[in-house]
Coordinates of C-alpha atoms in Angstrom, one line a residue:
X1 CA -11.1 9.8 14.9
X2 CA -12.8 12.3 12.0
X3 CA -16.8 12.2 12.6
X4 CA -16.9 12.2 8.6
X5 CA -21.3 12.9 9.1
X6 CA -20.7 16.4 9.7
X7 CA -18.6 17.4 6.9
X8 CA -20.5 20.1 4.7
X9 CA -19.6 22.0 1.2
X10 CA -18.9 25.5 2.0
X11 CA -17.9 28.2 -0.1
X12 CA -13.8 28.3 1.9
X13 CA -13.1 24.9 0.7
X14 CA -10.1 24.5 -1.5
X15 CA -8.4 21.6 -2.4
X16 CA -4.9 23.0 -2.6
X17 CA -4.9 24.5 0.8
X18 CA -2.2 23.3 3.3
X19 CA -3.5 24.4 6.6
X20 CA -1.9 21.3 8.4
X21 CA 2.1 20.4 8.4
X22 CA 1.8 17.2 9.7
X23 CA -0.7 16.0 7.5
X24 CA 1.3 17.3 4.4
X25 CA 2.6 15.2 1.9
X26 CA 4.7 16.6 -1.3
X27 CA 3.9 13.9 -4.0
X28 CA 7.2 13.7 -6.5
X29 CA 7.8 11.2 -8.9
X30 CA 11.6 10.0 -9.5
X31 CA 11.1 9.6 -13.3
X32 CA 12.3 6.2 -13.0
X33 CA 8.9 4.1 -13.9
X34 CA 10.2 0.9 -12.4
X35 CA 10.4 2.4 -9.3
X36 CA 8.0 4.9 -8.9
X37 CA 5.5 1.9 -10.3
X38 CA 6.9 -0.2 -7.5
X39 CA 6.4 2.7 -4.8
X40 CA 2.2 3.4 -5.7
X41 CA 2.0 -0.6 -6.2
X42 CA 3.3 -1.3 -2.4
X43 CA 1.0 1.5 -1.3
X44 CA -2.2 0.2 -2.3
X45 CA -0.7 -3.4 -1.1
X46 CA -0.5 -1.7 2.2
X47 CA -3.9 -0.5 2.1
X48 CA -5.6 -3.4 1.1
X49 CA -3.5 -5.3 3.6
X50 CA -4.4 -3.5 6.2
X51 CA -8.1 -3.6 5.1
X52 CA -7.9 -7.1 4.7
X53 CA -6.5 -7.8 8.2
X54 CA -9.8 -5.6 9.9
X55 CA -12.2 -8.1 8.2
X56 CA -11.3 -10.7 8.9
X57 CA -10.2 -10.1 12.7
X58 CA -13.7 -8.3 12.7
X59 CA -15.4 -11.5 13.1
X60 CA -19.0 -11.9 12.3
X61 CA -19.5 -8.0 10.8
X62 CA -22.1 -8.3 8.0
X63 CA -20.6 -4.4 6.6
X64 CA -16.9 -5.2 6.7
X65 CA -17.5 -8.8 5.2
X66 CA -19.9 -8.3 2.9
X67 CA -18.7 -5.1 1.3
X68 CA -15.4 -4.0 2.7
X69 CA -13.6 -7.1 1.5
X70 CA -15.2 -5.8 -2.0
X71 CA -12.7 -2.8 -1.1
X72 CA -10.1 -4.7 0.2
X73 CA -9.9 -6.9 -3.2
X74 CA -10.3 -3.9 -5.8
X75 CA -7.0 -2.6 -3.5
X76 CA -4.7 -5.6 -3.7
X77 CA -5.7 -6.5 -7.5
X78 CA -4.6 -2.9 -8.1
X79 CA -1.1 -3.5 -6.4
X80 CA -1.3 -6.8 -8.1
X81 CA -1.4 -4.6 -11.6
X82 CA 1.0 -2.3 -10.4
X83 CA 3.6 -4.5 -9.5
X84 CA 3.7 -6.4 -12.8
X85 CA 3.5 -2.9 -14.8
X86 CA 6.9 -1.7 -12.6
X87 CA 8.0 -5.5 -13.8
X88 CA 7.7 -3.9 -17.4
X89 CA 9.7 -0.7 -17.0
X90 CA 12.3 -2.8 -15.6
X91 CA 12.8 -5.2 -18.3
X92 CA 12.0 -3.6 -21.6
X93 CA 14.7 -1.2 -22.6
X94 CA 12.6 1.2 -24.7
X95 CA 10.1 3.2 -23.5
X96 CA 8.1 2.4 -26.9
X97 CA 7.8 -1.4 -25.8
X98 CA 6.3 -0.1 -21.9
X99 CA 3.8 2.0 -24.1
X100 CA 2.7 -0.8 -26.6
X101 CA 2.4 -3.1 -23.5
X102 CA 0.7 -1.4 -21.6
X103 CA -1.6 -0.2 -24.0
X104 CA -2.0 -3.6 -25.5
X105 CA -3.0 -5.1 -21.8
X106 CA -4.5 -3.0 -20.2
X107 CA -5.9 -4.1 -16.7
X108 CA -5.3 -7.8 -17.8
X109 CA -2.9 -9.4 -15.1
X110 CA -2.7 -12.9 -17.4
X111 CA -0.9 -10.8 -20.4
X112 CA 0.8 -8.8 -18.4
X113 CA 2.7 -11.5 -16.5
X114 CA 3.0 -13.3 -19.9
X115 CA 4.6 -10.2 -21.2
X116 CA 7.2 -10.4 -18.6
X117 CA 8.2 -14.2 -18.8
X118 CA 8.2 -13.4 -22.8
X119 CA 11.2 -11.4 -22.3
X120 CA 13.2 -14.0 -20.8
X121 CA 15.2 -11.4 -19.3
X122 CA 14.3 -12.6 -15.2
X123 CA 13.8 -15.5 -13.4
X124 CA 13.3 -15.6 -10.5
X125 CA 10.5 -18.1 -9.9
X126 CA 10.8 -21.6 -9.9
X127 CA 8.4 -23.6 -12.3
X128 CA 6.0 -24.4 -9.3
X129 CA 5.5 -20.7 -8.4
X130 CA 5.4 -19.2 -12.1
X131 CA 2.5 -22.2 -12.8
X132 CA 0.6 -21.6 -9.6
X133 CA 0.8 -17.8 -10.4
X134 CA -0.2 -18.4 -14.5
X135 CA -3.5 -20.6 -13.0
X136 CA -4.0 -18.1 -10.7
X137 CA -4.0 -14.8 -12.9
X138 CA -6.5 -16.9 -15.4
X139 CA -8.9 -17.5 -12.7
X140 CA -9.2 -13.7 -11.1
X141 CA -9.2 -12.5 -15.5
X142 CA -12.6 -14.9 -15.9
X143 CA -13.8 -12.7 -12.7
X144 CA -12.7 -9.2 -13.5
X145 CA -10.9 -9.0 -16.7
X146 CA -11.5 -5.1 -16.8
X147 CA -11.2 -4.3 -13.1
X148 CA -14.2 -3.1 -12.7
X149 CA -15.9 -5.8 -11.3
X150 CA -15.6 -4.5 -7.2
X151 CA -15.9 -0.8 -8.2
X152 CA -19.1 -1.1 -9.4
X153 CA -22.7 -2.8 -8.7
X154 CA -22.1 -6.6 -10.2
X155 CA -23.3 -7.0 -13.8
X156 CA -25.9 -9.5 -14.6
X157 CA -24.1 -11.7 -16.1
X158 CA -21.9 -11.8 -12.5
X159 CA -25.4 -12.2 -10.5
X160 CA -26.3 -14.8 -12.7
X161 CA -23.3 -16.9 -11.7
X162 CA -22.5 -15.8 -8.0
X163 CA -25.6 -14.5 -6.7
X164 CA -26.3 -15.4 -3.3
X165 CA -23.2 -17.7 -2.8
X166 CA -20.5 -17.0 0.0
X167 CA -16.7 -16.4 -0.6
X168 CA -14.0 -17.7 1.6
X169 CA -12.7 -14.1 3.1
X170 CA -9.7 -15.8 4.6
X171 CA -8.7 -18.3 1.6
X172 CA -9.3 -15.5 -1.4
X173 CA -7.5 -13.1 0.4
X174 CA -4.3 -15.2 1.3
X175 CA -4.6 -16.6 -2.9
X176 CA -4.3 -12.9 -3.5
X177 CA -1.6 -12.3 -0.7
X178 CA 0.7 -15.2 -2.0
X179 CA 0.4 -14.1 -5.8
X180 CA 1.1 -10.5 -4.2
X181 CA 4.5 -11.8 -2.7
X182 CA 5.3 -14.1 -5.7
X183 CA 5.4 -10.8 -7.9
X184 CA 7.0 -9.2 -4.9
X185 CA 9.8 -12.2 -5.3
X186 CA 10.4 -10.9 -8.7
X187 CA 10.3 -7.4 -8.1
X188 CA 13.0 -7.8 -5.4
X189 CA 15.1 -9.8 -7.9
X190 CA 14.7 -13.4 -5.7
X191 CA 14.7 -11.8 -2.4
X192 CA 12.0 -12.5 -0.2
X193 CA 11.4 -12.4 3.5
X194 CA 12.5 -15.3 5.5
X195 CA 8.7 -16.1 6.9
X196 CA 7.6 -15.7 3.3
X197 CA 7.4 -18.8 1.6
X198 CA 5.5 -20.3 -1.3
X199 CA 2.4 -22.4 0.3
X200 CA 1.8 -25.1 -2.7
X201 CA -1.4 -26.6 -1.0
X202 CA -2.9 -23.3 -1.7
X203 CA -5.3 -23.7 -4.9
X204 CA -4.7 -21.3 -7.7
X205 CA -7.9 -20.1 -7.7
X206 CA -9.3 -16.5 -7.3
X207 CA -12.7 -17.5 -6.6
X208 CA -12.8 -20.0 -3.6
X209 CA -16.2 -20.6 -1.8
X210 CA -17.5 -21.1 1.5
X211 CA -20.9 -23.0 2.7
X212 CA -22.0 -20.4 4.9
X213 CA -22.0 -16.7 5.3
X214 CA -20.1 -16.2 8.8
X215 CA -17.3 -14.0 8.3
X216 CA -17.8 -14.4 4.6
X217 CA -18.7 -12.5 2.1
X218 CA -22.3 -13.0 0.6
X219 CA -21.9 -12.2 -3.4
X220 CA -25.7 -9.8 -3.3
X221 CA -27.3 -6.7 -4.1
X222 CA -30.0 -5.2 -3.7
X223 CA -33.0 -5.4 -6.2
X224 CA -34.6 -1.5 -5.7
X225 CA -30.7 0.4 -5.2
X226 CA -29.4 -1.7 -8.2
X227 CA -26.0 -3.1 -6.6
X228 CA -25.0 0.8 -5.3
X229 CA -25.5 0.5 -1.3
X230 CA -23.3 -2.3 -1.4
X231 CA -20.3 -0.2 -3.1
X232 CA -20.8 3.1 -1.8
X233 CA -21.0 1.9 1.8
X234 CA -17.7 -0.3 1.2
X235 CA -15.8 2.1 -0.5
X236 CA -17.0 4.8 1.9
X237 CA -16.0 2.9 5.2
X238 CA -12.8 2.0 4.1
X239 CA -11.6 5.4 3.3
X240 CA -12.5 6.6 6.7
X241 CA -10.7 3.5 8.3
X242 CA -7.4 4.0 5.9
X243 CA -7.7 7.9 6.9
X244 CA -7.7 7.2 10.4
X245 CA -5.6 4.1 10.5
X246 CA -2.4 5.4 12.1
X247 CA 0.0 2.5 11.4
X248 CA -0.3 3.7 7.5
X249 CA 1.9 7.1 6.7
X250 CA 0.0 9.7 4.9
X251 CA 2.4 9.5 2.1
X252 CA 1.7 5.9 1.5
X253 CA -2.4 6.2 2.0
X254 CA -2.6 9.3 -0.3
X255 CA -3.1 8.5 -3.5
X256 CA -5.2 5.2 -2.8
X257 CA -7.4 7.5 -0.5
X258 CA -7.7 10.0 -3.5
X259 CA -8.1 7.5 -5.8
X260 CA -11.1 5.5 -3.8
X261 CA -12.6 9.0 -3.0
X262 CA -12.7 9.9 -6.7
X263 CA -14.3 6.5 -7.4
X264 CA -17.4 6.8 -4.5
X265 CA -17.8 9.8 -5.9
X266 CA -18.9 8.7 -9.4
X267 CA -20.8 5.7 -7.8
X268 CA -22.7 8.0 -5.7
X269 CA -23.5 10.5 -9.0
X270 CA -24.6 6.9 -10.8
X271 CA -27.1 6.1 -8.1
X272 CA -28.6 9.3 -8.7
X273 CA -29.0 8.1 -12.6
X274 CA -31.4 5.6 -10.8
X275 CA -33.6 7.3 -8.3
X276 CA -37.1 6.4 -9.3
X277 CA -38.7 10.0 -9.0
X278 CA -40.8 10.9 -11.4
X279 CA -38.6 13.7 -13.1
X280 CA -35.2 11.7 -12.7
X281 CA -32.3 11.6 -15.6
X282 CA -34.5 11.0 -18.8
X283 CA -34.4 7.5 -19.9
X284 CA -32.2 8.6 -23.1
X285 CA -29.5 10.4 -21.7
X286 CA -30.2 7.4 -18.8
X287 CA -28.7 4.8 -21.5
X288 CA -26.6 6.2 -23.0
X289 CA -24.2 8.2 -19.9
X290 CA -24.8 5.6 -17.3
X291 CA -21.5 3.7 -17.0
X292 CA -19.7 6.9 -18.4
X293 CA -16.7 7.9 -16.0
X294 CA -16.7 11.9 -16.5
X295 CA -18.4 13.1 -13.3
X296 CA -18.6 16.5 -14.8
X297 CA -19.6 16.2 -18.3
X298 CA -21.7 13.4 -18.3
X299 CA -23.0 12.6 -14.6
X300 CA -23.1 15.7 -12.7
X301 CA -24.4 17.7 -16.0
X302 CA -27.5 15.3 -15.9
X303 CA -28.1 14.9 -12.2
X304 CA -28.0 18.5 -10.9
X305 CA -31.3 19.3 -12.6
X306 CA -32.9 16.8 -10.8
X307 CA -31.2 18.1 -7.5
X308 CA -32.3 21.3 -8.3
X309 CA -36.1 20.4 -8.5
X310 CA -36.3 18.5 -5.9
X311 CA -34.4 20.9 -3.9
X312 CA -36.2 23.9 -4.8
X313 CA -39.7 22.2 -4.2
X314 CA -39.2 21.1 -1.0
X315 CA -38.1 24.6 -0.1
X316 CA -34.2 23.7 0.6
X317 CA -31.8 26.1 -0.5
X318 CA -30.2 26.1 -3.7
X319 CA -27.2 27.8 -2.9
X320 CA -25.1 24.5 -1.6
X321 CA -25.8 22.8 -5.2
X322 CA -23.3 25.9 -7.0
X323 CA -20.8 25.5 -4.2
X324 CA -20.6 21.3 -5.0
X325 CA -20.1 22.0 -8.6
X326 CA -17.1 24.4 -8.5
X327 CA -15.8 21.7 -5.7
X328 CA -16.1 19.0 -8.2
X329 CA -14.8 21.5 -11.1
X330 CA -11.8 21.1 -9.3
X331 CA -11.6 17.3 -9.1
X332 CA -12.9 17.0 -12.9
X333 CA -9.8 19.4 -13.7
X334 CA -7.5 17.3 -11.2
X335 CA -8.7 13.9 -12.4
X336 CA -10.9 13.7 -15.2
X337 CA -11.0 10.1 -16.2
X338 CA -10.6 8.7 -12.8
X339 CA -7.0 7.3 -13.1
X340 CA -4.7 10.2 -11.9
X341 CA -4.8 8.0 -8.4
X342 CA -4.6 4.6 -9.9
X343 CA -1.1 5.4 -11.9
X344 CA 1.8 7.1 -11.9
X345 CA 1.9 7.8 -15.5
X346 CA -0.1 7.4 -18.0
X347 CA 0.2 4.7 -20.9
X348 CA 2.4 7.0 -22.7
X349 CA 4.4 6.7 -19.3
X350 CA 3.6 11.1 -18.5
X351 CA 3.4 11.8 -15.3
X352 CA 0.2 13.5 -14.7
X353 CA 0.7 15.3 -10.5
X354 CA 4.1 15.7 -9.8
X355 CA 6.0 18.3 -7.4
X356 CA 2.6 19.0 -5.7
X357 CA 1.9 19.6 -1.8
X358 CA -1.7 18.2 -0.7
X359 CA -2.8 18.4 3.2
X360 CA -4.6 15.6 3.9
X361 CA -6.2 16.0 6.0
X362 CA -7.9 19.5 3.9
X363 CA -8.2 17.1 0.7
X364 CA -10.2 14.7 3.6
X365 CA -12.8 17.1 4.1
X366 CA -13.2 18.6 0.7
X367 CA -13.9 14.9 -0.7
X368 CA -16.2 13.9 2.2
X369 CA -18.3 16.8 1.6
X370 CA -18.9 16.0 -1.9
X371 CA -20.0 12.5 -0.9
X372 CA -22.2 13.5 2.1
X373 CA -24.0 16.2 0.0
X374 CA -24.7 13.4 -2.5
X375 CA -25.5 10.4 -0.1
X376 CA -28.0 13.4 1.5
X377 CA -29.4 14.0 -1.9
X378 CA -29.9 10.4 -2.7
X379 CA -32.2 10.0 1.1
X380 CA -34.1 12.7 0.1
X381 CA -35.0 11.2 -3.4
X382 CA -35.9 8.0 -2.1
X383 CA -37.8 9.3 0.6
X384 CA -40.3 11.8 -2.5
X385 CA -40.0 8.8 -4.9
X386 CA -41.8 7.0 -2.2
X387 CA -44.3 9.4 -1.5
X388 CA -45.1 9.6 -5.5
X389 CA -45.4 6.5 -5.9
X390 CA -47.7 5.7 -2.9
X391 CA -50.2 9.0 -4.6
X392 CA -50.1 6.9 -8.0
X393 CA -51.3 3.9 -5.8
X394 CA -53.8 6.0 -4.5
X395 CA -54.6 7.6 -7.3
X396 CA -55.0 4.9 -9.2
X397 CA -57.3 2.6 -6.6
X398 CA -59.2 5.6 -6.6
X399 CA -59.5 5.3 -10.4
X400 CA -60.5 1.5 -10.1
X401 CA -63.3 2.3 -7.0
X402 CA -64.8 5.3 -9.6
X403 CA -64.7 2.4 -12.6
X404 CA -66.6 0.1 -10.3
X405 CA -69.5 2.5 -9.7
X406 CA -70.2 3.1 -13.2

């Protein structure tokens, strides 16, 4: 096991260094986009499988139910996506039709399952299936039509909703499990497992509840963090636990480890956006960059400065702060819009990384570095936005006892 706490940026670090054979993985594309869509969408299947499977065994663990399972979902709605994308390449003969498609859907699992029955090319679902998988799509797009709902803190609207109720771990994860191996049907052309069958007493729904919080997960977030603790911590513990889980192959954890490292990254460069110091992010540039995705150009640009005066006033040195931004020059080169990992092409159906060595265990540090040098700078900006604001207090009852003598 990797003690990820003591992984520091230092100036040797480079992401394309192979120091490690057996944790070397060349990634190469076939060019076929049915199958290499099928390939990335049975790797993050097999991640959020696997992630799935700790929760729940886990029994009564507040972290793992509460915010892995946020993980775990993100995962298997990914495979979910591509799956039905890989469905695409398959059936529509010009590559102008995969582009519009995709395109024209998006993240949307509903259209994109609708686009695939519209062809009337395949069937391989009976009417049963297709309608329990039609119901089911509709309720997870009334959740998390964009996919962003379990990458990032909950939106109000969400909270307003959810807030404080529990979800059923073990029935929304088998509702996603059995739409997984419906799509799975397809995608093998109507062959399936023998121990895989359709369970009709399941209820199409994504969203199914539970009346108490014991191996559950309970929908929160905190008030004075603004939903991030909740998502860091998830996303952060599941990437150690995929690293180190030795029943995955580094091939097939690779790019949803790269993908879910490049994503804690920008949620840990967001929290910064709301630390509560007195010379944080100004409130315009606050507005206006703080759901952007460019980790260089919009989020690091803005946070460094307030790094740096922290830093510098409480005597730390400064040098660390130029070593994290040509590490995360690199992964703003590699991955600038935070969906090199996610795909294998993009919607014009390029493949981005192809014909590339990576050592994962070398790409492991690099990325955990990043992360601990921001989770550090975080704790130290709560800790001096504490201290301000207890000298305003101060300050202030002074203020108020002076008043009173007048």
């Amino acid at each position: 096991m990797v003690d990820s706490r003591w992984i520091w940026p230092s100036t040797d670090m480079n992401f394309w260094k192979i120091e490690n054979a057996e944790t070397t993985v060349k990634i190469q594309w076939s060019h076929n986009c049915f199958e290499d869509y099928k390939k990335l969408a049975f790797q993050f299947y097999e991640c959020g499988y696997k992630t799935f499977e700790d929760v729940i065994s886990s029994g009564h663990n507040n972290v793992k139910s509460d915010m892995w399972f946020l993980t775990g979902i993100f995962l298997i709605r990914q495979s979910l996506e591509l799956s039905l994308k890989a469905l695409l390449c398959r059936v529509y003969s010009r590559k102008r039709d995969v582009q519009d498609a995709f395109e024209e859907c998006c993240h949307d699992l509903s259209m994109l399952f609708q686009k695939y029955n519209d062809t009337d090319i395949e069937k391989y679902l009976n009417n049963n299936e297709e309608e329990w998988l039609t119901k089911y799509f509709a309720s997870l797009e009334e959740v998390d039509k964009k996919s962003d709902m379990f990458r990032f803190p909950f939106e109000d609207d969400f909270l307003l909703k959810y807030r404080d109720k529990f979800l059923d771990n073990v029935d929304v994860a088998n509702n996603m499990l059995q739409a997984f191996s419906l799509i799975k049907k397809c995608i093998e052309k109507g062959n399936i497992e023998k121990d895989v069958e359709f369970n009709g007493d399941l209820q199409p729904e994504f969203f199914v509840f539970a009346s108490h919080g014991i191996g559950n997960c309970y929908l929160w977030q905190r008030v004075s963090d603004e939903g991030f603790h909740v998502k860091v911590t998830g996303y952060s513990e599941v990437i150690d636990f995929i690293y180190n889980n030795q029943q995955i192959s580094n091939e097939v954890k690779l790019y949803p480890l790269m993908f879910m490292f490049r994503n804690t990254i920008e949620l840990c460069l967001k929290r910064i956006f709301y630390s509560k110091v007195d010379n944080g992010v100004p409130y315009r540039v606050f507005n206006s960059k703080r759901k952007s995705h460019y980790i260089k150009k919009d989020l690091w640009k803005n946070v460094k400065p307030v790094i740096q005066t922290y830093a510098n006033d409480s005597g730390e040195n400064l040098a660390v702060i130029d070593v994290v931004e040509k590490l995360l020059d690199e992964i703003n080169t590699l991955d600038k819009n935070g969906d090199n990992f996610r795909y294998p092409t993009s919607y014009s159906l390029e493949y981005r990384i192809d014909d590339k060595y990576l050592d994962l265990s070398n790409v492991y540090r690099y990325l955990r570095a990043i992360i601990n040098f921001l989770e550090g700078c975080d704790s130290m900006l709560d800790v001096i936005a504490d201290y301000e604001s207890e000298i305003k207090a101060e300050y202030e009852a002074e203020m108020r006892a002076n008043m009173d003598w007048c």
